[in-house]
CSV table of C-alpha atoms in Angstrom, one decimal:
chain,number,residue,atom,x,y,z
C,284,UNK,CA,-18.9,6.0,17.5
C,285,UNK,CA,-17.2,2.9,17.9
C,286,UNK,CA,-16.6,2.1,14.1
C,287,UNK,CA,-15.2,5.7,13.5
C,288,UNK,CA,-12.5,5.3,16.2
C,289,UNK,CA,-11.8,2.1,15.0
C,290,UNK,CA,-11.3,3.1,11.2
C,291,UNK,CA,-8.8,6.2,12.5
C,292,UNK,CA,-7.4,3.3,14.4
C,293,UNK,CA,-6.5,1.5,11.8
C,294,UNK,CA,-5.4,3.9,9.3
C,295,UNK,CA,-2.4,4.7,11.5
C,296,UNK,CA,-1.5,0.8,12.6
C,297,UNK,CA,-1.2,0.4,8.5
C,298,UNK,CA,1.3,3.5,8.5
C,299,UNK,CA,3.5,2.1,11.7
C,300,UNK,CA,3.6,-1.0,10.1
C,301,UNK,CA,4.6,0.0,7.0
C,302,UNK,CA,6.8,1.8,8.5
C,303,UNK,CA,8.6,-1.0,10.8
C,304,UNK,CA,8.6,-3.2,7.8
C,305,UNK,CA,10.9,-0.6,6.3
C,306,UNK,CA,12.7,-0.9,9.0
C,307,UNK,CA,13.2,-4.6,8.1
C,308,UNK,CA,14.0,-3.4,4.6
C,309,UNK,CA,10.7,-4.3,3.1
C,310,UNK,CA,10.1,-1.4,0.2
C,311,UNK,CA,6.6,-0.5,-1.3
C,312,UNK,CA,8.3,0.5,-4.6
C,313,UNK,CA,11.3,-2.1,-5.2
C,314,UNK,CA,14.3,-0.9,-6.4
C,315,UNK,CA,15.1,-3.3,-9.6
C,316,UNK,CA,18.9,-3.8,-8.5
C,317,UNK,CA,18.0,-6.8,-8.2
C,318,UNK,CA,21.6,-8.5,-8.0
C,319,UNK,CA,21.6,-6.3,-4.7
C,320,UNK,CA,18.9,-7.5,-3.3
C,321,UNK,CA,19.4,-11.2,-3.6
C,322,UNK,CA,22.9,-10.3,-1.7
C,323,UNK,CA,20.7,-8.2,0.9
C,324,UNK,CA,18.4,-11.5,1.3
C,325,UNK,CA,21.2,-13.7,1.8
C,326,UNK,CA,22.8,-11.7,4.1
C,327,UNK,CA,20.0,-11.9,6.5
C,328,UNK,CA,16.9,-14.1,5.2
C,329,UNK,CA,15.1,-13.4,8.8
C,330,UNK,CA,14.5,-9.9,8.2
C,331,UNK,CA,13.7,-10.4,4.8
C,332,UNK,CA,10.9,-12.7,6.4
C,333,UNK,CA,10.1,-10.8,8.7
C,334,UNK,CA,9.5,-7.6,6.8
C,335,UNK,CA,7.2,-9.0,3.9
C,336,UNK,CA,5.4,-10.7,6.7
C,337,UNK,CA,4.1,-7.2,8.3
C,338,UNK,CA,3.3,-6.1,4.7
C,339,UNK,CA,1.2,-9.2,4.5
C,340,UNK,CA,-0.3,-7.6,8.0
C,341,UNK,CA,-0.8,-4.1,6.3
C,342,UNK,CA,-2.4,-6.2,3.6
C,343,UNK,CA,-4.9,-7.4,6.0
C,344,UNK,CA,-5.7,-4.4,7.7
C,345,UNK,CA,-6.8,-2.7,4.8
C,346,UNK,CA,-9.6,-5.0,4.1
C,347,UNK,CA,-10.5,-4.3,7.6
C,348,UNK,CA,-10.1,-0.9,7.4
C,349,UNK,CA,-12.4,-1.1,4.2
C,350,UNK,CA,-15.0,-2.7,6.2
C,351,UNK,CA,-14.7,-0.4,9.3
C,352,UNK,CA,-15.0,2.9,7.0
C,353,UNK,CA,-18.4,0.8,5.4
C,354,UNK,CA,-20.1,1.0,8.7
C,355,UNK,CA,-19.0,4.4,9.6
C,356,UNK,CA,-20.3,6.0,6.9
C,357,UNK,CA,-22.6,3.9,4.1
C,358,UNK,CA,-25.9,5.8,5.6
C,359,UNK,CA,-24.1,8.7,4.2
C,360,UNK,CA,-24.0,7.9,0.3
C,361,UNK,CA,-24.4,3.8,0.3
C,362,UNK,CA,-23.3,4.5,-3.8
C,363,UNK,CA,-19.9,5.4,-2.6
C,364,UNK,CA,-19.3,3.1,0.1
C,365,UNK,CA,-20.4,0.1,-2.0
C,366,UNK,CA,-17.3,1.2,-4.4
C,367,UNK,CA,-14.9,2.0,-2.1
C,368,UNK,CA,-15.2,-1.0,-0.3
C,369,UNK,CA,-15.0,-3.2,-3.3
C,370,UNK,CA,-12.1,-1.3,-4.1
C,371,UNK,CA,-10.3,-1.4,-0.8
C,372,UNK,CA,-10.6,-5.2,-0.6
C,373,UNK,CA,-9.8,-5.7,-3.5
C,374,UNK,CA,-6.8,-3.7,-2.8
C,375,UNK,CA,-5.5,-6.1,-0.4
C,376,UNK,CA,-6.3,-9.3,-1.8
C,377,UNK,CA,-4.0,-8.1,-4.9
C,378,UNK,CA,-1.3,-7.0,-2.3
C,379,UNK,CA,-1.4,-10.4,-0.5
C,380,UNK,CA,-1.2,-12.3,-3.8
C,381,UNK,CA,1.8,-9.8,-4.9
C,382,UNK,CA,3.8,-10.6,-1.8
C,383,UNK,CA,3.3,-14.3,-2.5
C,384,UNK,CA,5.5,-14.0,-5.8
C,385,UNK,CA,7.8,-11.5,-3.6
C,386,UNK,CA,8.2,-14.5,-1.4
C,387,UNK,CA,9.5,-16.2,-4.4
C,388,UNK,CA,13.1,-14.2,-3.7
C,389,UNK,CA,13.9,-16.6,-0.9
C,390,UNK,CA,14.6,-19.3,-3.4
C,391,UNK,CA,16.4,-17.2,-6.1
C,392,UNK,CA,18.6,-16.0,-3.3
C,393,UNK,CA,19.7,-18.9,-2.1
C,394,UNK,CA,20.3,-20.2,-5.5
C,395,UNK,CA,22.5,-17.2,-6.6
C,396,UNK,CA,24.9,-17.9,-3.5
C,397,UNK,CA,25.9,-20.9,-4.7
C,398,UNK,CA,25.3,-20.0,-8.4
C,399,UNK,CA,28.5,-18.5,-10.8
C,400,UNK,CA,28.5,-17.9,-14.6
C,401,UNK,CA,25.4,-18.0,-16.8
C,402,UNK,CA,23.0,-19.3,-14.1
C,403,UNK,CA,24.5,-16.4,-11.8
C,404,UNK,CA,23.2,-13.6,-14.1
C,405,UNK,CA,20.1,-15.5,-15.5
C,406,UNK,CA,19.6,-15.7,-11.3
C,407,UNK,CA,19.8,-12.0,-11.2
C,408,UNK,CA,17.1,-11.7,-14.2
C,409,UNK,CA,14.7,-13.9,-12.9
C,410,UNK,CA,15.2,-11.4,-9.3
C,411,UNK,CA,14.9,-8.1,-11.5
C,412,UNK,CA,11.4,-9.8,-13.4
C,413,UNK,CA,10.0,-10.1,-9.6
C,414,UNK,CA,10.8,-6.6,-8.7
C,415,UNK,CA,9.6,-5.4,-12.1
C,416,UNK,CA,6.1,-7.4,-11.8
C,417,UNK,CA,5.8,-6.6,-8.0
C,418,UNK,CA,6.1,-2.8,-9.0
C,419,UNK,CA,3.6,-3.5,-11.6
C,420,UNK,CA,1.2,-5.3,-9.8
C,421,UNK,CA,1.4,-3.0,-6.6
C,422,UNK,CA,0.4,0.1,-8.9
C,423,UNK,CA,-2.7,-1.5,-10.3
C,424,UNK,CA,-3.3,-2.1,-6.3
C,425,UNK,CA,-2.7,1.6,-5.7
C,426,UNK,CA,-5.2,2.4,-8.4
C,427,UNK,CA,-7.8,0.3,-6.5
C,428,UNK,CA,-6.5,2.3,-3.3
C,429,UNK,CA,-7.0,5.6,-5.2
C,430,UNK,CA,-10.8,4.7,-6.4
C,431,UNK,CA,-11.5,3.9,-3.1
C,432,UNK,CA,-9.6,7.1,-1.7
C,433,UNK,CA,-11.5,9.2,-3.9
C,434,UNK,CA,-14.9,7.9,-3.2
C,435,UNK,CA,-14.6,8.7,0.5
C,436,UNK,CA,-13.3,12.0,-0.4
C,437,UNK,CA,-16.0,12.6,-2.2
C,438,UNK,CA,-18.2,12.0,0.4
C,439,UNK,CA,-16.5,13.9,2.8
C,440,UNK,CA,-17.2,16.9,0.4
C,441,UNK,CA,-20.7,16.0,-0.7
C,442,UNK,CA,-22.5,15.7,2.6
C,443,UNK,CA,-22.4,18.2,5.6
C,444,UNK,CA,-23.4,15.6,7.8
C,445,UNK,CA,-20.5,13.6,7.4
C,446,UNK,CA,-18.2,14.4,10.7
C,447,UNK,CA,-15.5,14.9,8.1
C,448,UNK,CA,-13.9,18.5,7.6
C,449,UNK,CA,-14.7,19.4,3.9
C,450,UNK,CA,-11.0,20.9,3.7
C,451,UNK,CA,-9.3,17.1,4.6
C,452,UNK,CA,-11.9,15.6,1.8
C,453,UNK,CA,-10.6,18.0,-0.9
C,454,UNK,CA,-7.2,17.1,0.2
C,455,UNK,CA,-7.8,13.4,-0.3
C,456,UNK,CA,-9.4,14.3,-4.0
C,457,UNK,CA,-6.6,16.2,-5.6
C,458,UNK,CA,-4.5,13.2,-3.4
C,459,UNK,CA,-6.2,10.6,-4.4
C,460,UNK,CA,-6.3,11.6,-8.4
C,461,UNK,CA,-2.9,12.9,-8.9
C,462,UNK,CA,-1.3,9.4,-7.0
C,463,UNK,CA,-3.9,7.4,-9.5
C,464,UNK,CA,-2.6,9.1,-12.6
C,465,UNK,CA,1.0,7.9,-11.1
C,466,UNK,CA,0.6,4.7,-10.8
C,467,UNK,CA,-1.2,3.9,-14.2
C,468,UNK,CA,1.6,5.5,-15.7
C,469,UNK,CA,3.9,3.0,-13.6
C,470,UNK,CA,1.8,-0.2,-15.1
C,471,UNK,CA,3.1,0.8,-18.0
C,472,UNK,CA,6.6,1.2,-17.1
C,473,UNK,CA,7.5,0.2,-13.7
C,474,UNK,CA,11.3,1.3,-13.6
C,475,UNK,CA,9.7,4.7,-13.4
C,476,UNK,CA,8.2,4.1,-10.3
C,477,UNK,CA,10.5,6.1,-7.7
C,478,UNK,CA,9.9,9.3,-9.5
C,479,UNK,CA,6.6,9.9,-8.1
C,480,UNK,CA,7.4,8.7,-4.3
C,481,UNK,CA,6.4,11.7,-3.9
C,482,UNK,CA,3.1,11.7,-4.8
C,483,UNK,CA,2.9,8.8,-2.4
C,484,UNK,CA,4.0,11.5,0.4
C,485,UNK,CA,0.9,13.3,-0.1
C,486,UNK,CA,-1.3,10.2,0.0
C,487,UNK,CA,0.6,9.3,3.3
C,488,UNK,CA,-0.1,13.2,4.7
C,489,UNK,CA,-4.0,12.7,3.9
C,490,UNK,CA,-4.0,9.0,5.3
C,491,UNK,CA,-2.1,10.7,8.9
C,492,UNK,CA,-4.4,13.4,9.1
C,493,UNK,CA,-7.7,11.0,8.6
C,494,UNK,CA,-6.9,8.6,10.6
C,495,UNK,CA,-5.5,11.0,13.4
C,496,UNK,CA,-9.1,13.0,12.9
C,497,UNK,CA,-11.2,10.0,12.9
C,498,UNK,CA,-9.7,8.2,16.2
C,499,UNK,CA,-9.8,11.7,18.2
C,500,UNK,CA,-12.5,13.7,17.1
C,501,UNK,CA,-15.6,11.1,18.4
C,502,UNK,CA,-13.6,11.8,21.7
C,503,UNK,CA,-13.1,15.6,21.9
């Protein structure tokens, strides 16, 4: 099945990439040091770019992905595909409208360089009120991303004709509920948001697992 390779597909390209944003030092939960990060950005404003522009592709993807997992499985439970779709896109569309006030950073960092004084630490305030609202922002994303998370869990449970082990479906429920809980919490106070990275672990382990079932499995 074309569409179900495809979905495994690109559940891992939105883990590499993630990943080689990192690389660039793009973070899914910002730190809010943000006098450190304006320094970082100035220091090299290329890889700056270049990371937030492979979130903006992982942004994209999703919504792919969303639509990919609809025609896999919406003869399944069309319920639960209708929700986790609208949930998944919407998921990105938030993501890609978060980065564009993460972009914002460019500006503010070049301003701080030449900046001393008041304007210096007002600078660093208006940096640390980005990384607080991006934090805040990306967690009502993440809720999105667990609704939808848990709705093809759910199915994966549910129906025996899915050509989903039961066990990885489970996985992505507790997952999916326990990283939803998280991130509401984080809404309401976003400078709590590294303490659960690792329920974001487990959400990565169940994402690497389903996608590495769905590409091979159709093949075996």
């Amino acid at each position: 099945m074309i569409e179900m390779v495809l979905s495994g597909f690109l559940f891992l390209f939105i883990i590499i990439t993630l990943i080689i944003a990192e690389r660039f030092g793009y973070s899914v939960i910002s730190d809010l040091d943000s006098e450190t990060k304006l320094k970082e950005i100035n220091k090299d404003p290329k890889k700056f770019k270049i990371g937030t522009m492979l979130a903006l592709i992982e942004h994209g993807t999703i919504i792919a992905l969303a639509i990919t997992l609809f025609l896999t499985f919406n003869s399944f439970n069309i319920i639960l595909a209708v929700i986790w779709t609208i949930s998944r896109v919407t998921e990105g569309l938030v993501n890609v409208y978060n980065e564009k006030n993460y972009w914002g950073l460019l500006d503010i960092a070049r301003k701080y360089l030449a900046s001393s004084g008041a304007e210096n630490q007002s600078l660093i305030e208006a940096g640390r009120s980005i990384l607080k609202t991006k934090n805040r922002v990306l967690a009502f994303a993440q809720i999105l991303f667990s609704i939808g998370t848990l709705s093809y869990s759910i199915l994966f449970v549910t129906s025996e004709a899915v050509p989903v082990p039961a066990l990885i479906g489970w996985f992505g429920i507790v997952a999916s509920i326990l990283y939803g809980v998280a991130n509401g919490i984080i809404i309401v106070k976003p400078d709590k948001a590294r303490m659960f990275f690792v329920l974001g672990l487990l959400i990565f382990i169940f994402e690497l697992v389903l996608g590495g079932w769905l590409l091979i499995s159709p093949l075996i």
